[in-house]
Amino acid sequence: MSTAENRPDLRALAAQAAATLSRRAPGFRPRIGIVLGSGLGGLAERFTDAVTVPYALVPGFAATSVQGHAGQVVLGTLDGVPAVALRGRAHMYEGHPAWASAFPVRALHALGIRALFLSNAAGTVNPSYAPGELMAIRDHLNLTGRNPLVGPVVPGDARFPDMTAVWDPELLAVLREAAEESEVRLHEGVYAGLLGPSFETPSEIRMLERLGADAVGMSTVAEAITARALGVPCFGVSCLTNYGAGIGATPLDHAEVMEVTERVADRFQALVLAAVRRADRRLTDGLGD
Ligand code: HPA
């Protein structure tokens, strides 16, 4: 259980994690953070002059145990943009408290990122979105029953962060432009984050559709909430790997999720590269200006 008593000093721990990463890549200042979801870690191979640090060596980073999640921090240049990628997640369904699952976002913030790109594999809830397609995240539903900000306020965090625009509208526009540039079909919608690890029942999928969800997964929301509390703007993409339970005819399994992410990898990478380049330009010009 996560209680306020056994939660470490997250600000101090994030500073330690950032210092560890900085020692591995002296003088390197990433501008964009990227979280790579299940089966989407291949983007890390597009980094040039990359320095790779296993999670096990970074203070506060929990080990990942799910197939398709390598557990590495990759620092380097992505198409000319200094960036840092997290290859793999520690999910809440593995038993990690929400604050621990989202902790790497705090470390990237301490490293100085100006924007955070989040990705995941997700089931489609909107029946007009097909497996193998991509969806820009316009908003989310946190249905995990957990919140990474529970406990005494971490110094520097907002206590009650406004969630009106956790998914930054300008960065969403960047994703649309990047999709056009890279000729990738990109849906938009609401990501429902559930705790997992069981997939949903058909009734739960029908419920999610009525609640306004377009896709469903078991990650991302704790990271987005943490980023918001720290003032880091987010953008993100779901890789739709399967129809939600009851929409399609076949039972769901993780192997299918991995197979589809592999099939979509080239399109996903082209989109993210274009988006990161454009987001960096926008950040340099000043978001919101
Ligand atoms: N449900 C929840 N998480 C998922 C799914 C799903 O159908 N597909 C990939 N991640």
mmCIF file of C-alpha atoms and ligand atoms in Angstrom:
data_model
loop_
_atom_site.group_PDB
_atom_site.id
_atom_site.type_symbol
_atom_site.label_atom_id
_atom_site.label_comp_id
_atom_site.label_asym_id
_atom_site.label_seq_id
_atom_site.Cartn_x
_atom_site.Cartn_y
_atom_site.Cartn_z
ATOM 1 C CA MET A 1 0.000 0.000 0.000
ATOM 2 C CA SER A 2 1.117 3.525 -0.624
ATOM 3 C CA THR A 3 0.701 5.731 2.388
ATOM 4 C CA ALA A 4 1.979 9.207 3.033
ATOM 5 C CA GLU A 5 4.338 7.642 5.608
ATOM 6 C CA ASN A 6 6.242 5.389 3.214
ATOM 7 C CA ARG A 7 6.332 7.776 0.268
ATOM 8 C CA PRO A 8 9.851 9.141 -0.190
ATOM 9 C CA ASP A 9 10.622 12.837 -0.666
ATOM 10 C CA LEU A 10 9.730 12.863 -4.351
ATOM 11 C CA ARG A 11 11.339 16.196 -5.155
ATOM 12 C CA ALA A 12 14.673 15.173 -3.636
ATOM 13 C CA LEU A 13 14.481 11.755 -5.293
ATOM 14 C CA ALA A 14 13.730 13.325 -8.687
ATOM 15 C CA ALA A 15 16.765 15.589 -8.294
ATOM 16 C CA GLN A 16 18.895 12.519 -7.521
ATOM 17 C CA ALA A 17 17.524 10.648 -10.536
ATOM 18 C CA ALA A 18 18.207 13.648 -12.793
ATOM 19 C CA ALA A 19 21.747 13.963 -11.379
ATOM 20 C CA THR A 20 22.386 10.263 -12.098
ATOM 21 C CA LEU A 21 21.204 10.675 -15.691
ATOM 22 C CA SER A 22 23.230 13.882 -16.107
ATOM 23 C CA ARG A 23 26.384 12.115 -14.950
ATOM 24 C CA ARG A 24 25.857 9.585 -17.782
ATOM 25 C CA ALA A 25 25.299 12.355 -20.352
ATOM 26 C CA PRO A 26 27.239 15.362 -19.040
ATOM 27 C CA GLY A 27 25.925 18.728 -20.166
ATOM 28 C CA PHE A 28 22.992 17.194 -22.048
ATOM 29 C CA ARG A 29 19.707 19.082 -21.615
ATOM 30 C CA PRO A 30 16.719 17.282 -23.160
ATOM 31 C CA ARG A 31 13.857 19.535 -24.216
ATOM 32 C CA ILE A 32 11.223 16.867 -24.824
ATOM 33 C CA GLY A 33 10.389 13.754 -22.811
ATOM 34 C CA ILE A 34 8.879 10.730 -24.507
ATOM 35 C CA VAL A 35 7.242 7.744 -22.812
ATOM 36 C CA LEU A 36 7.159 4.691 -25.065
ATOM 37 C CA GLY A 37 4.325 2.263 -24.406
ATOM 38 C CA SER A 38 3.991 -1.478 -24.972
ATOM 39 C CA GLY A 39 5.716 -2.540 -28.173
ATOM 40 C CA LEU A 40 6.511 1.075 -29.141
ATOM 41 C CA GLY A 41 10.062 1.165 -27.735
ATOM 42 C CA GLY A 42 11.634 0.875 -31.206
ATOM 43 C CA LEU A 43 11.550 4.652 -31.515
ATOM 44 C CA ALA A 44 14.504 4.696 -29.106
ATOM 45 C CA GLU A 45 16.622 3.237 -31.918
ATOM 46 C CA ARG A 46 16.069 6.421 -33.932
ATOM 47 C CA PHE A 47 18.054 8.472 -31.406
ATOM 48 C CA THR A 48 21.519 9.574 -32.459
ATOM 49 C CA ASP A 49 24.453 9.852 -30.035
ATOM 50 C CA ALA A 50 22.298 7.912 -27.598
ATOM 51 C CA VAL A 51 23.222 7.184 -24.018
ATOM 52 C CA THR A 52 21.180 4.338 -22.534
ATOM 53 C CA VAL A 53 20.743 3.931 -18.789
ATOM 54 C CA PRO A 54 18.903 0.914 -17.311
ATOM 55 C CA TYR A 55 16.129 1.812 -14.862
ATOM 56 C CA ALA A 56 17.876 -0.302 -12.218
ATOM 57 C CA LEU A 57 20.654 2.328 -12.034
ATOM 58 C CA VAL A 58 18.344 5.328 -11.625
ATOM 59 C CA PRO A 59 17.181 6.248 -8.087
ATOM 60 C CA GLY A 60 13.394 5.946 -7.735
ATOM 61 C CA PHE A 61 12.830 4.068 -11.007
ATOM 62 C CA ALA A 62 10.911 0.842 -10.422
ATOM 63 C CA ALA A 63 11.774 -2.230 -12.486
ATOM 64 C CA THR A 64 9.397 -3.159 -15.309
ATOM 65 C CA SER A 65 8.290 -6.748 -15.718
ATOM 66 C CA VAL A 66 5.924 -6.715 -18.679
ATOM 67 C CA GLN A 67 6.967 -8.126 -22.035
ATOM 68 C CA GLY A 68 7.548 -5.253 -24.482
ATOM 69 C CA HIS A 69 8.818 -2.912 -21.765
ATOM 70 C CA ALA A 70 12.604 -2.745 -21.758
ATOM 71 C CA GLY A 71 13.198 -0.513 -18.726
ATOM 72 C CA GLN A 72 15.724 1.932 -20.142
ATOM 73 C CA VAL A 73 16.186 5.679 -20.221
ATOM 74 C CA VAL A 74 17.526 6.819 -23.596
ATOM 75 C CA LEU A 75 19.079 10.281 -23.840
ATOM 76 C CA GLY A 76 20.038 11.660 -27.224
ATOM 77 C CA THR A 77 19.032 13.618 -30.273
ATOM 78 C CA LEU A 78 15.883 12.802 -32.165
ATOM 79 C CA ASP A 79 15.939 14.387 -35.602
ATOM 80 C CA GLY A 80 17.975 17.286 -34.216
ATOM 81 C CA VAL A 81 15.932 17.714 -31.029
ATOM 82 C CA PRO A 82 17.562 16.936 -27.654
ATOM 83 C CA ALA A 83 15.176 14.440 -26.110
ATOM 84 C CA VAL A 84 14.888 11.733 -23.492
ATOM 85 C CA ALA A 85 12.826 8.580 -23.888
ATOM 86 C CA LEU A 86 11.532 6.190 -21.271
ATOM 87 C CA ARG A 87 11.432 2.748 -22.769
ATOM 88 C CA GLY A 88 8.982 0.906 -20.584
ATOM 89 C CA ARG A 89 6.749 1.628 -17.640
ATOM 90 C CA ALA A 90 6.165 0.391 -14.128
ATOM 91 C CA HIS A 91 2.384 -0.027 -14.160
ATOM 92 C CA MET A 92 0.082 0.285 -11.187
ATOM 93 C CA TYR A 93 -1.308 -3.181 -11.983
ATOM 94 C CA GLU A 94 2.152 -4.617 -11.241
ATOM 95 C CA GLY A 95 1.631 -3.406 -7.697
ATOM 96 C CA HIS A 96 3.382 -0.034 -7.900
ATOM 97 C CA PRO A 97 1.718 2.868 -6.100
ATOM 98 C CA ALA A 98 0.503 5.619 -8.436
ATOM 99 C CA TRP A 99 3.239 8.040 -7.325
ATOM 100 C CA ALA A 100 5.904 5.411 -8.074
ATOM 101 C CA SER A 101 4.431 4.517 -11.454
ATOM 102 C CA ALA A 102 4.548 8.190 -12.472
ATOM 103 C CA PHE A 103 7.878 8.991 -10.779
ATOM 104 C CA PRO A 104 9.964 8.966 -13.991
ATOM 105 C CA VAL A 105 7.966 12.010 -15.144
ATOM 106 C CA ARG A 106 9.285 13.880 -12.098
ATOM 107 C CA ALA A 107 12.832 12.862 -13.018
ATOM 108 C CA LEU A 108 12.404 14.125 -16.588
ATOM 109 C CA HIS A 109 10.965 17.379 -15.251
ATOM 110 C CA ALA A 110 14.024 17.739 -13.009
ATOM 111 C CA LEU A 111 16.164 17.189 -16.129
ATOM 112 C CA GLY A 112 14.472 20.208 -17.679
ATOM 113 C CA ILE A 113 12.001 18.874 -20.271
ATOM 114 C CA ARG A 114 9.565 21.468 -21.600
ATOM 115 C CA ALA A 115 6.927 19.044 -22.921
ATOM 116 C CA LEU A 116 6.006 15.391 -22.441
ATOM 117 C CA PHE A 117 4.859 12.985 -25.148
ATOM 118 C CA LEU A 118 3.001 9.935 -23.811
ATOM 119 C CA SER A 119 2.197 6.826 -25.823
ATOM 120 C CA ASN A 120 0.420 3.591 -25.109
ATOM 121 C CA ALA A 121 -1.213 0.550 -26.602
ATOM 122 C CA ALA A 122 -4.967 0.702 -26.174
ATOM 123 C CA GLY A 123 -8.164 -1.070 -27.056
ATOM 124 C CA THR A 124 -10.681 0.762 -29.181
ATOM 125 C CA VAL A 125 -13.989 1.657 -27.561
ATOM 126 C CA ASN A 126 -15.226 3.796 -30.437
ATOM 127 C CA PRO A 127 -16.346 1.160 -32.978
ATOM 128 C CA SER A 128 -15.405 3.403 -35.916
ATOM 129 C CA TYR A 129 -11.733 3.379 -34.842
ATOM 130 C CA ALA A 130 -10.036 0.214 -36.070
ATOM 131 C CA PRO A 131 -7.178 -1.813 -34.623
ATOM 132 C CA GLY A 132 -3.911 -0.805 -36.291
ATOM 133 C CA GLU A 133 -4.888 2.882 -36.317
ATOM 134 C CA LEU A 134 -3.507 5.701 -34.180
ATOM 135 C CA MET A 135 -5.410 8.116 -31.963
ATOM 136 C CA ALA A 136 -4.217 11.469 -30.614
ATOM 137 C CA ILE A 137 -5.271 11.818 -26.978
ATOM 138 C CA ARG A 138 -7.525 14.858 -26.613
ATOM 139 C CA ASP A 139 -8.466 14.183 -22.991
ATOM 140 C CA HIS A 140 -8.606 11.343 -20.524
ATOM 141 C CA LEU A 141 -10.845 9.662 -17.964
ATOM 142 C CA ASN A 142 -8.936 8.565 -14.882
ATOM 143 C CA LEU A 143 -10.874 5.459 -13.871
ATOM 144 C CA THR A 144 -7.986 3.756 -12.073
ATOM 145 C CA GLY A 145 -9.297 4.767 -8.660
ATOM 146 C CA ARG A 146 -5.761 6.036 -7.931
ATOM 147 C CA ASN A 147 -4.100 9.415 -8.100
ATOM 148 C CA PRO A 148 -0.324 9.983 -8.053
ATOM 149 C CA LEU A 149 -0.704 13.233 -6.083
ATOM 150 C CA VAL A 150 -2.302 11.629 -3.004
ATOM 151 C CA GLY A 151 -0.346 12.466 0.152
ATOM 152 C CA PRO A 152 1.253 15.632 1.464
ATOM 153 C CA VAL A 153 1.796 18.090 -1.372
ATOM 154 C CA VAL A 154 5.227 17.678 -2.971
ATOM 155 C CA PRO A 155 7.055 21.026 -2.824
ATOM 156 C CA GLY A 156 6.775 22.666 -6.238
ATOM 157 C CA ASP A 157 3.563 20.775 -7.176
ATOM 158 C CA ALA A 158 0.168 22.334 -7.506
ATOM 159 C CA ARG A 159 -2.043 20.954 -4.693
ATOM 160 C CA PHE A 160 -5.207 21.028 -6.779
ATOM 161 C CA PRO A 161 -4.014 21.113 -10.381
ATOM 162 C CA ASP A 162 -6.506 22.343 -12.937
ATOM 163 C CA MET A 163 -7.157 19.563 -15.439
ATOM 164 C CA THR A 164 -8.992 21.562 -18.097
ATOM 165 C CA ALA A 165 -6.129 21.361 -20.561
ATOM 166 C CA VAL A 166 -3.888 18.569 -19.290
ATOM 167 C CA TRP A 167 -3.585 17.542 -22.956
ATOM 168 C CA ASP A 168 -2.246 20.781 -24.380
ATOM 169 C CA PRO A 169 -4.435 22.091 -27.250
ATOM 170 C CA GLU A 170 -1.438 23.556 -29.098
ATOM 171 C CA LEU A 171 0.475 20.293 -28.892
ATOM 172 C CA LEU A 172 -2.638 18.479 -30.109
ATOM 173 C CA ALA A 173 -2.592 20.838 -33.104
ATOM 174 C CA VAL A 174 1.076 19.918 -33.577
ATOM 175 C CA LEU A 175 0.072 16.249 -33.735
ATOM 176 C CA ARG A 176 -2.546 17.012 -36.391
ATOM 177 C CA GLU A 177 0.056 18.863 -38.486
ATOM 178 C CA ALA A 178 2.573 16.062 -37.981
ATOM 179 C CA ALA A 179 -0.017 13.490 -39.123
ATOM 180 C CA GLU A 180 -0.617 15.468 -42.289
ATOM 181 C CA GLU A 181 3.114 15.894 -42.932
ATOM 182 C CA SER A 182 3.867 12.223 -42.405
ATOM 183 C CA GLU A 183 0.667 11.097 -44.183
ATOM 184 C CA VAL A 184 -0.477 9.056 -41.206
ATOM 185 C CA ARG A 185 -4.192 8.689 -40.486
ATOM 186 C CA LEU A 186 -4.749 9.998 -36.966
ATOM 187 C CA HIS A 187 -7.994 9.834 -35.011
ATOM 188 C CA GLU A 188 -8.600 11.968 -31.939
ATOM 189 C CA GLY A 189 -10.331 11.004 -28.775
ATOM 190 C CA VAL A 190 -10.631 10.352 -25.079
ATOM 191 C CA TYR A 191 -8.409 7.752 -23.417
ATOM 192 C CA ALA A 192 -9.916 5.918 -20.459
ATOM 193 C CA GLY A 193 -7.246 4.723 -18.033
ATOM 194 C CA LEU A 194 -8.218 1.685 -15.956
ATOM 195 C CA LEU A 195 -6.158 -0.099 -13.321
ATOM 196 C CA GLY A 196 -6.115 -3.540 -14.994
ATOM 197 C CA PRO A 197 -4.543 -6.052 -15.270
ATOM 198 C CA SER A 198 -7.655 -7.896 -16.436
ATOM 199 C CA PHE A 199 -9.044 -6.682 -19.736
ATOM 200 C CA GLU A 200 -12.550 -5.248 -19.620
ATOM 201 C CA THR A 201 -15.839 -7.095 -19.833
ATOM 202 C CA PRO A 202 -18.120 -6.303 -22.788
ATOM 203 C CA SER A 203 -20.410 -4.445 -20.347
ATOM 204 C CA GLU A 204 -17.493 -2.322 -19.149
ATOM 205 C CA ILE A 205 -16.631 -1.449 -22.743
ATOM 206 C CA ARG A 206 -20.263 -0.397 -23.381
ATOM 207 C CA MET A 207 -20.124 1.667 -20.171
ATOM 208 C CA LEU A 208 -16.899 3.355 -21.293
ATOM 209 C CA GLU A 209 -18.425 4.233 -24.649
ATOM 210 C CA ARG A 210 -21.393 5.849 -22.887
ATOM 211 C CA LEU A 211 -18.992 7.769 -20.658
ATOM 212 C CA GLY A 212 -17.379 9.292 -23.743
ATOM 213 C CA ALA A 213 -14.243 7.162 -24.059
ATOM 214 C CA ASP A 214 -12.796 6.291 -27.459
ATOM 215 C CA ALA A 215 -9.952 4.073 -26.263
ATOM 216 C CA VAL A 216 -9.060 2.140 -23.124
ATOM 217 C CA GLY A 217 -5.748 1.201 -21.542
ATOM 218 C CA MET A 218 -3.927 0.595 -18.271
ATOM 219 C CA SER A 219 -1.382 3.403 -18.166
ATOM 220 C CA THR A 220 -0.747 7.076 -19.002
ATOM 221 C CA VAL A 221 -3.235 8.879 -16.733
ATOM 222 C CA ALA A 222 -0.991 8.926 -13.632
ATOM 223 C CA GLU A 223 1.856 10.342 -15.751
ATOM 224 C CA ALA A 224 -0.374 13.012 -17.303
ATOM 225 C CA ILE A 225 -1.690 14.072 -13.877
ATOM 226 C CA THR A 226 1.861 14.278 -12.492
ATOM 227 C CA ALA A 227 3.026 16.311 -15.494
ATOM 228 C CA ARG A 228 0.105 18.683 -14.993
ATOM 229 C CA ALA A 229 0.949 19.169 -11.314
ATOM 230 C CA LEU A 230 4.484 20.091 -12.384
ATOM 231 C CA GLY A 231 3.311 22.421 -15.158
ATOM 232 C CA VAL A 232 4.659 20.275 -18.010
ATOM 233 C CA PRO A 233 2.364 20.296 -21.083
ATOM 234 C CA CYS A 234 1.436 16.862 -22.488
ATOM 235 C CA PHE A 235 0.588 15.414 -25.853
ATOM 236 C CA GLY A 236 0.146 11.794 -26.719
ATOM 237 C CA VAL A 237 -0.927 8.995 -28.994
ATOM 238 C CA SER A 238 -2.671 5.685 -28.430
ATOM 239 C CA CYS A 239 -1.782 2.835 -30.715
ATOM 240 C CA LEU A 240 -5.103 1.033 -31.110
ATOM 241 C CA THR A 241 -4.272 -2.643 -31.003
ATOM 242 C CA ASN A 242 -7.642 -4.396 -30.674
ATOM 243 C CA TYR A 243 -11.360 -3.834 -30.432
ATOM 244 C CA GLY A 244 -12.514 -3.541 -26.843
ATOM 245 C CA ALA A 245 -14.075 -6.712 -25.449
ATOM 246 C CA GLY A 246 -17.391 -7.555 -27.042
ATOM 247 C CA ILE A 247 -16.864 -5.286 -30.087
ATOM 248 C CA GLY A 248 -14.699 -7.780 -31.957
ATOM 249 C CA ALA A 249 -15.265 -11.505 -32.207
ATOM 250 C CA THR A 250 -11.964 -12.722 -30.736
ATOM 251 C CA PRO A 251 -10.755 -12.904 -27.122
ATOM 252 C CA LEU A 252 -8.031 -10.398 -26.168
ATOM 253 C CA ASP A 253 -4.460 -11.257 -25.373
ATOM 254 C CA HIS A 254 -1.181 -9.429 -24.848
ATOM 255 C CA ALA A 255 0.500 -11.245 -27.770
ATOM 256 C CA GLU A 256 -2.039 -9.652 -30.132
ATOM 257 C CA VAL A 257 -1.317 -6.226 -28.610
ATOM 258 C CA MET A 258 2.423 -6.726 -29.264
ATOM 259 C CA GLU A 259 1.859 -7.995 -32.798
ATOM 260 C CA VAL A 260 -0.195 -4.947 -33.766
ATOM 261 C CA THR A 261 2.213 -2.424 -32.220
ATOM 262 C CA GLU A 262 4.971 -4.046 -34.278
ATOM 263 C CA ARG A 263 2.903 -3.707 -37.437
ATOM 264 C CA VAL A 264 2.168 -0.034 -36.685
ATOM 265 C CA ALA A 265 5.717 0.832 -35.531
ATOM 266 C CA ASP A 266 6.867 2.554 -38.751
ATOM 267 C CA ARG A 267 3.804 4.801 -38.943
ATOM 268 C CA PHE A 268 3.955 5.546 -35.219
ATOM 269 C CA GLN A 269 7.635 6.486 -35.445
ATOM 270 C CA ALA A 270 7.145 8.721 -38.496
ATOM 271 C CA LEU A 271 4.345 10.549 -36.693
ATOM 272 C CA VAL A 272 6.296 10.997 -33.449
ATOM 273 C CA LEU A 273 9.430 12.212 -35.239
ATOM 274 C CA ALA A 274 7.435 14.847 -37.111
ATOM 275 C CA ALA A 275 5.545 15.813 -33.952
ATOM 276 C CA VAL A 276 8.687 16.149 -31.826
ATOM 277 C CA ARG A 277 10.357 18.350 -34.445
ATOM 278 C CA ARG A 278 7.291 20.580 -34.730
ATOM 279 C CA ALA A 279 6.659 20.669 -30.957
ATOM 280 C CA ASP A 280 10.242 21.728 -30.336
ATOM 281 C CA ARG A 281 9.909 24.555 -32.834
ATOM 282 C CA ARG A 282 6.650 25.620 -31.181
ATOM 283 C CA LEU A 283 8.218 25.488 -27.700
ATOM 284 C CA THR A 284 11.163 27.565 -28.849
ATOM 285 C CA ASP A 285 8.704 30.152 -30.200
ATOM 286 C CA GLY A 286 6.783 29.983 -26.895
ATOM 287 C CA LEU A 287 3.659 27.856 -26.316
ATOM 288 C CA GLY A 288 0.598 30.000 -25.838
ATOM 289 C CA ASP A 289 2.214 33.081 -27.454
HETATM 290 N N1 HPA B 1 -7.971 -2.881 -22.721
HETATM 291 C C1 HPA B 1 -7.110 -2.368 -21.840
HETATM 292 N N2 HPA B 1 -5.837 -2.142 -22.129
HETATM 293 C C2 HPA B 1 -5.405 -2.450 -23.353
HETATM 294 C C3 HPA B 1 -6.258 -3.002 -24.312
HETATM 295 C C4 HPA B 1 -7.629 -3.235 -23.984
HETATM 296 O O1 HPA B 1 -8.441 -3.705 -24.783
HETATM 297 N N3 HPA B 1 -5.512 -3.186 -25.443
HETATM 298 C C5 HPA B 1 -4.261 -2.773 -25.151
HETATM 299 N N4 HPA B 1 -4.183 -2.320 -23.890
#
